[in-house]
mmCIF file of C-alpha atoms in Angstrom:
data_model
loop_
_atom_site.group_PDB
_atom_site.id
_atom_site.type_symbol
_atom_site.label_atom_id
_atom_site.label_comp_id
_atom_site.label_asym_id
_atom_site.label_seq_id
_atom_site.Cartn_x
_atom_site.Cartn_y
_atom_site.Cartn_z
ATOM 1 C CA MET E 18 11.619 -30.068 45.424
ATOM 2 C CA VAL E 19 9.504 -27.193 45.343
ATOM 3 C CA LYS E 20 12.335 -24.314 45.850
ATOM 4 C CA PRO E 21 14.653 -24.983 44.170
ATOM 5 C CA THR E 22 12.406 -25.865 41.240
ATOM 6 C CA ALA E 23 11.326 -22.071 41.599
ATOM 7 C CA THR E 24 14.766 -20.309 41.725
ATOM 8 C CA ALA E 25 15.830 -22.208 38.353
ATOM 9 C CA ILE E 26 12.872 -20.814 36.564
ATOM 10 C CA LEU E 27 13.281 -17.037 37.708
ATOM 11 C CA ALA E 28 16.609 -17.523 37.781
ATOM 12 C CA ALA E 29 15.765 -18.163 33.889
ATOM 13 C CA ALA E 30 13.452 -15.193 33.172
ATOM 14 C CA VAL E 31 15.904 -13.165 35.222
ATOM 15 C CA LEU E 32 19.173 -14.154 32.646
ATOM 16 C CA ALA E 33 16.785 -14.098 29.506
ATOM 17 C CA GLY E 34 15.984 -10.447 30.348
ATOM 18 C CA CYS E 35 19.660 -9.079 29.579
ATOM 19 C CA ALA E 36 19.773 -8.372 26.992
ATOM 20 C CA MET E 37 23.353 -8.806 25.325
ATOM 21 C CA PRO E 38 25.063 -4.929 25.025
ATOM 22 C CA TYR E 39 27.484 -5.310 21.908
ATOM 23 C CA SER E 40 25.955 -6.603 19.106
ATOM 24 C CA PRO E 41 27.651 -7.521 15.809
ATOM 25 C CA VAL E 42 24.201 -5.879 13.487
ATOM 26 C CA PRO E 43 21.296 -4.475 14.316
ATOM 27 C CA VAL E 44 18.725 -6.498 16.399
ATOM 28 C CA ALA E 45 15.598 -6.796 14.174
ATOM 29 C CA THR E 46 12.635 -4.701 15.420
ATOM 30 C CA ASN E 47 8.726 -4.708 14.686
ATOM 31 C CA PHE E 48 7.356 -1.209 13.548
ATOM 32 C CA PRO E 49 4.908 0.368 15.404
ATOM 33 C CA ASN E 50 0.869 -0.418 14.110
ATOM 34 C CA SER E 51 -0.092 1.078 11.214
ATOM 35 C CA GLY E 52 -2.498 0.646 8.472
ATOM 36 C CA GLN E 53 -2.101 -0.216 4.383
ATOM 37 C CA GLU E 54 -4.643 0.394 2.078
ATOM 38 C CA LYS E 55 -5.387 -2.436 -0.609
ATOM 39 C CA LEU E 56 -6.780 -1.796 -3.983
ATOM 40 C CA GLN E 57 -8.806 -3.742 -5.189
ATOM 41 C CA ALA E 58 -11.415 -1.907 -7.658
ATOM 42 C CA ALA E 59 -11.155 0.902 -10.322
ATOM 43 C CA ALA E 60 -13.000 2.963 -7.470
ATOM 44 C CA HIS E 61 -10.473 3.291 -5.435
ATOM 45 C CA TRP E 62 -7.794 4.199 -7.855
ATOM 46 C CA ASP E 63 -9.768 7.775 -8.481
ATOM 47 C CA ILE E 64 -9.847 8.224 -4.398
ATOM 48 C CA ILE E 65 -6.086 7.997 -4.254
ATOM 49 C CA ALA E 66 -6.039 9.822 -7.185
ATOM 50 C CA ASN E 67 -7.772 12.677 -4.903
ATOM 51 C CA ASP E 68 -5.450 11.666 -2.305
ATOM 52 C CA LEU E 69 -2.356 12.772 -4.006
ATOM 53 C CA GLU E 70 -3.446 15.052 -5.900
ATOM 54 C CA ARG E 71 -4.637 17.398 -2.461
ATOM 55 C CA LYS E 72 -0.624 16.735 -0.980
ATOM 56 C CA LEU E 73 0.533 18.802 -3.592
ATOM 57 C CA ALA E 74 -2.344 21.675 -3.536
ATOM 58 C CA ASP E 75 -0.920 22.504 -0.144
ATOM 59 C CA SER E 76 2.619 22.889 -2.073
ATOM 60 C CA LEU E 77 1.430 24.554 -5.249
ATOM 61 C CA ARG E 78 -0.642 26.734 -3.751
ATOM 62 C CA LYS E 79 2.307 29.577 -1.405
ATOM 63 C CA GLN E 80 3.737 29.178 -5.499
ATOM 64 C CA PRO E 81 2.914 31.465 -7.886
ATOM 65 C CA PRO E 82 0.152 29.954 -10.454
ATOM 66 C CA ARG E 83 0.968 28.632 -13.522
ATOM 67 C CA PRO E 84 -0.145 26.056 -15.392
ATOM 68 C CA VAL E 85 0.574 22.390 -14.438
ATOM 69 C CA TYR E 86 1.153 20.125 -17.382
ATOM 70 C CA LEU E 87 1.040 16.262 -17.202
ATOM 71 C CA ALA E 88 2.404 13.457 -19.447
ATOM 72 C CA GLU E 89 0.063 11.362 -21.254
ATOM 73 C CA PRO E 90 1.393 7.700 -20.057
ATOM 74 C CA ALA E 91 3.321 5.165 -22.682
ATOM 75 C CA SER E 92 1.043 3.258 -24.972
ATOM 76 C CA ALA E 93 2.039 0.010 -23.234
ATOM 77 C CA GLY E 94 1.314 1.642 -20.371
ATOM 78 C CA SER E 95 -0.881 -0.577 -17.543
ATOM 79 C CA ALA E 96 -4.314 -0.255 -16.641
ATOM 80 C CA PHE E 97 -3.692 1.278 -14.036
ATOM 81 C CA GLN E 98 -0.887 3.887 -15.231
ATOM 82 C CA ARG E 99 -3.468 5.721 -17.294
ATOM 83 C CA ALA E 100 -6.273 5.624 -14.440
ATOM 84 C CA LEU E 101 -4.441 7.762 -12.524
ATOM 85 C CA HIS E 102 -3.942 9.896 -14.709
ATOM 86 C CA ALA E 103 -7.171 10.277 -16.588
ATOM 87 C CA SER E 104 -8.177 10.979 -12.565
ATOM 88 C CA LEU E 105 -5.116 13.412 -11.354
ATOM 89 C CA VAL E 106 -6.108 15.608 -14.744
ATOM 90 C CA SER E 107 -10.020 16.175 -13.065
ATOM 91 C CA ALA E 108 -9.022 16.148 -9.876
ATOM 92 C CA LEU E 109 -6.691 19.114 -11.069
ATOM 93 C CA VAL E 110 -8.947 20.824 -13.189
ATOM 94 C CA ASN E 111 -11.593 19.911 -10.279
ATOM 95 C CA ASP E 112 -9.757 22.936 -7.513
ATOM 96 C CA GLY E 113 -8.439 24.839 -9.948
ATOM 97 C CA PHE E 114 -5.286 24.816 -11.518
ATOM 98 C CA THR E 115 -4.943 25.638 -14.997
ATOM 99 C CA VAL E 116 -3.885 22.077 -16.733
ATOM 100 C CA SER E 117 -1.813 22.614 -19.521
ATOM 101 C CA ARG E 118 -2.403 20.729 -23.056
ATOM 102 C CA SER E 119 1.066 22.014 -24.732
ATOM 103 C CA PRO E 120 4.721 21.276 -21.318
ATOM 104 C CA ALA E 121 5.811 25.191 -22.591
ATOM 105 C CA GLY E 122 5.437 27.371 -19.921
ATOM 106 C CA SER E 123 3.955 24.947 -17.528
ATOM 107 C CA LEU E 124 5.453 22.944 -14.075
ATOM 108 C CA LYS E 125 6.033 19.069 -14.632
ATOM 109 C CA VAL E 126 3.834 16.863 -13.280
ATOM 110 C CA ASP E 127 5.502 13.448 -12.468
ATOM 111 C CA VAL E 128 3.473 10.307 -12.212
ATOM 112 C CA ASP E 129 6.125 7.091 -10.488
ATOM 113 C CA VAL E 130 4.871 3.654 -9.986
ATOM 114 C CA GLN E 131 7.174 1.822 -8.741
ATOM 115 C CA ALA E 132 5.874 -2.323 -8.333
ATOM 116 C CA VAL E 133 7.004 -4.432 -5.054
ATOM 117 C CA THR E 134 6.968 -8.056 -5.085
ATOM 118 C CA PHE E 135 7.444 -9.357 -1.765
ATOM 119 C CA ALA E 136 7.902 -12.695 -1.570
ATOM 120 C CA GLU E 137 4.820 -15.519 -1.255
ATOM 121 C CA ASN E 138 5.463 -16.654 2.487
ATOM 122 C CA ARG E 139 5.477 -13.171 3.804
ATOM 123 C CA THR E 140 4.238 -12.196 7.468
ATOM 124 C CA GLN E 141 0.543 -12.571 8.231
ATOM 125 C CA TYR E 142 -1.301 -11.110 10.788
ATOM 126 C CA ARG E 143 -4.432 -10.840 12.058
ATOM 127 C CA TYR E 144 -7.384 -8.705 13.743
ATOM 128 C CA ALA E 145 -7.785 -10.611 17.150
ATOM 129 C CA GLY E 146 -10.321 -10.246 19.492
ATOM 130 C CA GLY E 147 -13.387 -11.171 18.808
ATOM 131 C CA PRO E 148 -15.650 -12.251 21.296
ATOM 132 C CA VAL E 149 -14.403 -8.839 22.846
ATOM 133 C CA ALA E 150 -15.996 -6.898 19.356
ATOM 134 C CA LEU E 151 -19.443 -9.311 20.163
ATOM 135 C CA ALA E 152 -19.924 -7.783 23.502
ATOM 136 C CA THR E 153 -19.200 -3.704 22.276
ATOM 137 C CA GLY E 154 -21.197 -4.399 19.210
ATOM 138 C CA LEU E 155 -24.143 -5.312 21.011
ATOM 139 C CA TRP E 156 -24.175 -1.626 22.285
ATOM 140 C CA VAL E 157 -22.905 0.378 19.901
ATOM 141 C CA LEU E 158 -25.232 -0.456 17.386
ATOM 142 C CA SER E 159 -28.396 0.503 19.605
ATOM 143 C CA ASP E 160 -27.473 3.158 20.830
ATOM 144 C CA ILE E 161 -26.915 4.374 16.721
ATOM 145 C CA ASP E 162 -30.911 3.145 15.876
ATOM 146 C CA PRO E 163 -32.253 1.441 18.855
ATOM 147 C CA ALA E 164 -35.710 2.067 16.599
ATOM 148 C CA THR E 165 -34.495 -0.326 13.462
ATOM 149 C CA GLY E 166 -34.647 -3.434 15.914
ATOM 150 C CA ILE E 167 -31.082 -4.769 14.421
ATOM 151 C CA VAL E 168 -29.274 -5.848 17.873
ATOM 152 C CA ALA E 169 -31.840 -8.446 17.051
ATOM 153 C CA ALA E 170 -32.197 -9.869 13.964
ATOM 154 C CA ALA E 171 -28.611 -9.092 13.448
ATOM 155 C CA GLY E 172 -26.421 -12.514 14.416
ATOM 156 C CA GLY E 173 -23.010 -12.297 15.681
ATOM 157 C CA HIS E 174 -21.351 -13.298 12.595
ATOM 158 C CA ASP E 175 -22.824 -10.208 11.769
ATOM 159 C CA LEU E 176 -21.431 -8.021 14.108
ATOM 160 C CA TYR E 177 -17.945 -9.446 14.626
ATOM 161 C CA ARG E 178 -18.188 -8.597 10.377
ATOM 162 C CA TYR E 179 -19.370 -5.744 11.402
ATOM 163 C CA HIS E 180 -16.811 -4.046 13.364
ATOM 164 C CA THR E 181 -14.128 -6.010 11.512
ATOM 165 C CA SER E 182 -14.519 -4.253 7.856
ATOM 166 C CA ILE E 183 -12.642 -1.262 7.520
ATOM 167 C CA PHE E 184 -9.852 -4.732 7.351
ATOM 168 C CA ALA E 185 -9.447 -6.201 3.758
ATOM 169 C CA PRO E 186 -9.826 -9.770 3.074
ATOM 170 C CA GLY E 187 -7.808 -12.117 2.394
ATOM 171 C CA ASP E 188 -4.079 -13.033 3.220
ATOM 172 C CA THR E 189 -1.967 -9.836 3.032
ATOM 173 C CA PRO E 190 -0.488 -9.556 -0.339
ATOM 174 C CA LYS E 191 2.881 -10.625 -1.785
ATOM 175 C CA THR E 192 2.295 -6.802 -3.575
ATOM 176 C CA GLU E 193 2.380 -3.909 -2.581
ATOM 177 C CA LEU E 194 3.394 -0.603 -4.753
ATOM 178 C CA ILE E 195 4.741 2.849 -4.257
ATOM 179 C CA VAL E 196 3.439 6.394 -6.267
ATOM 180 C CA THR E 197 5.418 9.165 -6.356
ATOM 181 C CA VAL E 198 4.197 12.277 -7.402
ATOM 182 C CA SER E 199 6.417 15.686 -8.396
ATOM 183 C CA VAL E 200 5.771 18.756 -9.358
ATOM 184 C CA GLY E 201 8.519 20.974 -10.102
ATOM 185 C CA ASP E 202 10.853 22.043 -13.632
ATOM 186 C CA GLN E 203 13.887 21.731 -14.682
ATOM 187 C CA PHE E 204 15.364 23.574 -11.721
ATOM 188 C CA ARG E 205 14.020 22.133 -8.642
ATOM 189 C CA TYR E 206 10.386 20.632 -7.458
ATOM 190 C CA PHE E 207 7.104 22.599 -5.711
ATOM 191 C CA ALA E 208 5.872 19.366 -4.623
ATOM 192 C CA ARG E 209 6.482 16.218 -3.977
ATOM 193 C CA THR E 210 4.017 13.148 -2.300
ATOM 194 C CA THR E 211 4.760 9.089 -2.193
ATOM 195 C CA SER E 212 1.978 6.669 -0.770
ATOM 196 C CA ALA E 213 1.923 2.757 -0.577
ATOM 197 C CA TYR E 214 -0.726 0.209 -0.847
ATOM 198 C CA TYR E 215 -1.549 -2.888 -1.613
ATOM 199 C CA VAL E 216 -2.900 -4.744 -4.288
ATOM 200 C CA ALA E 217 -4.933 -7.627 -4.308
ATOM 201 C CA ASP E 218 -2.339 -10.798 -5.997
ATOM 202 C CA ALA E 219 -4.907 -11.989 -8.478
ATOM 203 C CA ASP E 220 -4.752 -8.175 -9.545
ATOM 204 C CA ARG E 221 -1.261 -7.739 -10.620
ATOM 205 C CA ALA E 222 -1.996 -7.006 -14.551
ATOM 206 C CA LEU E 223 -3.562 -3.839 -13.555
ATOM 207 C CA TYR E 224 -0.640 -3.053 -12.679
ATOM 208 C CA GLY E 225 1.797 -3.514 -15.167
ATOM 209 C CA ILE E 226 3.340 -7.191 -12.774
ATOM 210 C CA LYS E 227 3.849 -10.117 -15.722
ATOM 211 C CA ASP E 228 4.524 -13.099 -14.089
ATOM 212 C CA GLU E 229 6.867 -15.971 -14.974
ATOM 213 C CA PRO E 230 4.435 -19.018 -16.666
ATOM 214 C CA LYS E 231 4.728 -21.528 -13.436
ATOM 215 C CA ASP E 232 4.599 -24.425 -15.669
ATOM 216 C CA ALA E 233 8.233 -23.272 -16.777
ATOM 217 C CA GLN E 234 11.111 -25.075 -17.297
ATOM 218 C CA LEU E 235 14.292 -24.417 -16.781
ATOM 219 C CA THR E 236 16.320 -25.669 -19.866
ATOM 220 C CA LYS E 237 20.046 -26.096 -18.920
ATOM 221 C CA VAL E 238 22.450 -26.214 -21.952
ATOM 222 C CA PHE E 239 25.637 -28.914 -21.480
ATOM 223 C CA LYS E 240 28.665 -29.254 -23.418
ATOM 224 C CA VAL E 241 30.332 -32.824 -24.125
ATOM 225 C CA ARG E 242 34.104 -33.231 -25.345
ATOM 226 C CA GLY E 243 33.943 -33.273 -29.364
ATOM 227 C CA ASP E 244 31.618 -30.490 -29.433
ATOM 228 C CA ARG E 245 31.811 -27.019 -31.808
#
């Protein structure tokens, strides 16, 4: 009975490995692993503003020098939009660009912030391989500074946290921001960059995202005969 069973299992494996040559729709596949920063503090806003400015600067320096102008965000703009505007102005000035207070004769810098909300039950993935991190962590920490005795003092949990600190805590947020900054005039763009970031779901209000009250009740109106 062993041989027929093994043959059946092998045949099933072979059949499972054969993909159909045609499909009515594209087959869903995953992208290669990548990282995406999670905004969790006002200091992070300044960091991304400087990063966006550096990406724009490379393109702007290839053009004849002209002042740039950033329109003030609307009074109803989010805390993030106001802070990003201020940080971008500072970054441009500190990098040697002339930032004008008037749009006349200047290249216009446009900042577009798009908030995207995914389903709350989106797929969750976590860092795995704790035992490996612990094993290598002993050697890495020992090599960094053997005189401090950190290996002897630190517990396994601290070593694990040391090596996984690059990963943001908590669930994968349902909220993401797409930030696009472009520089141009009425005829063309001279520089443009787009970046995406995770946003802590508890901080959605800082980005101008309004949530419906969870206890909001839906009201249904029925019309009966005799109503006018």
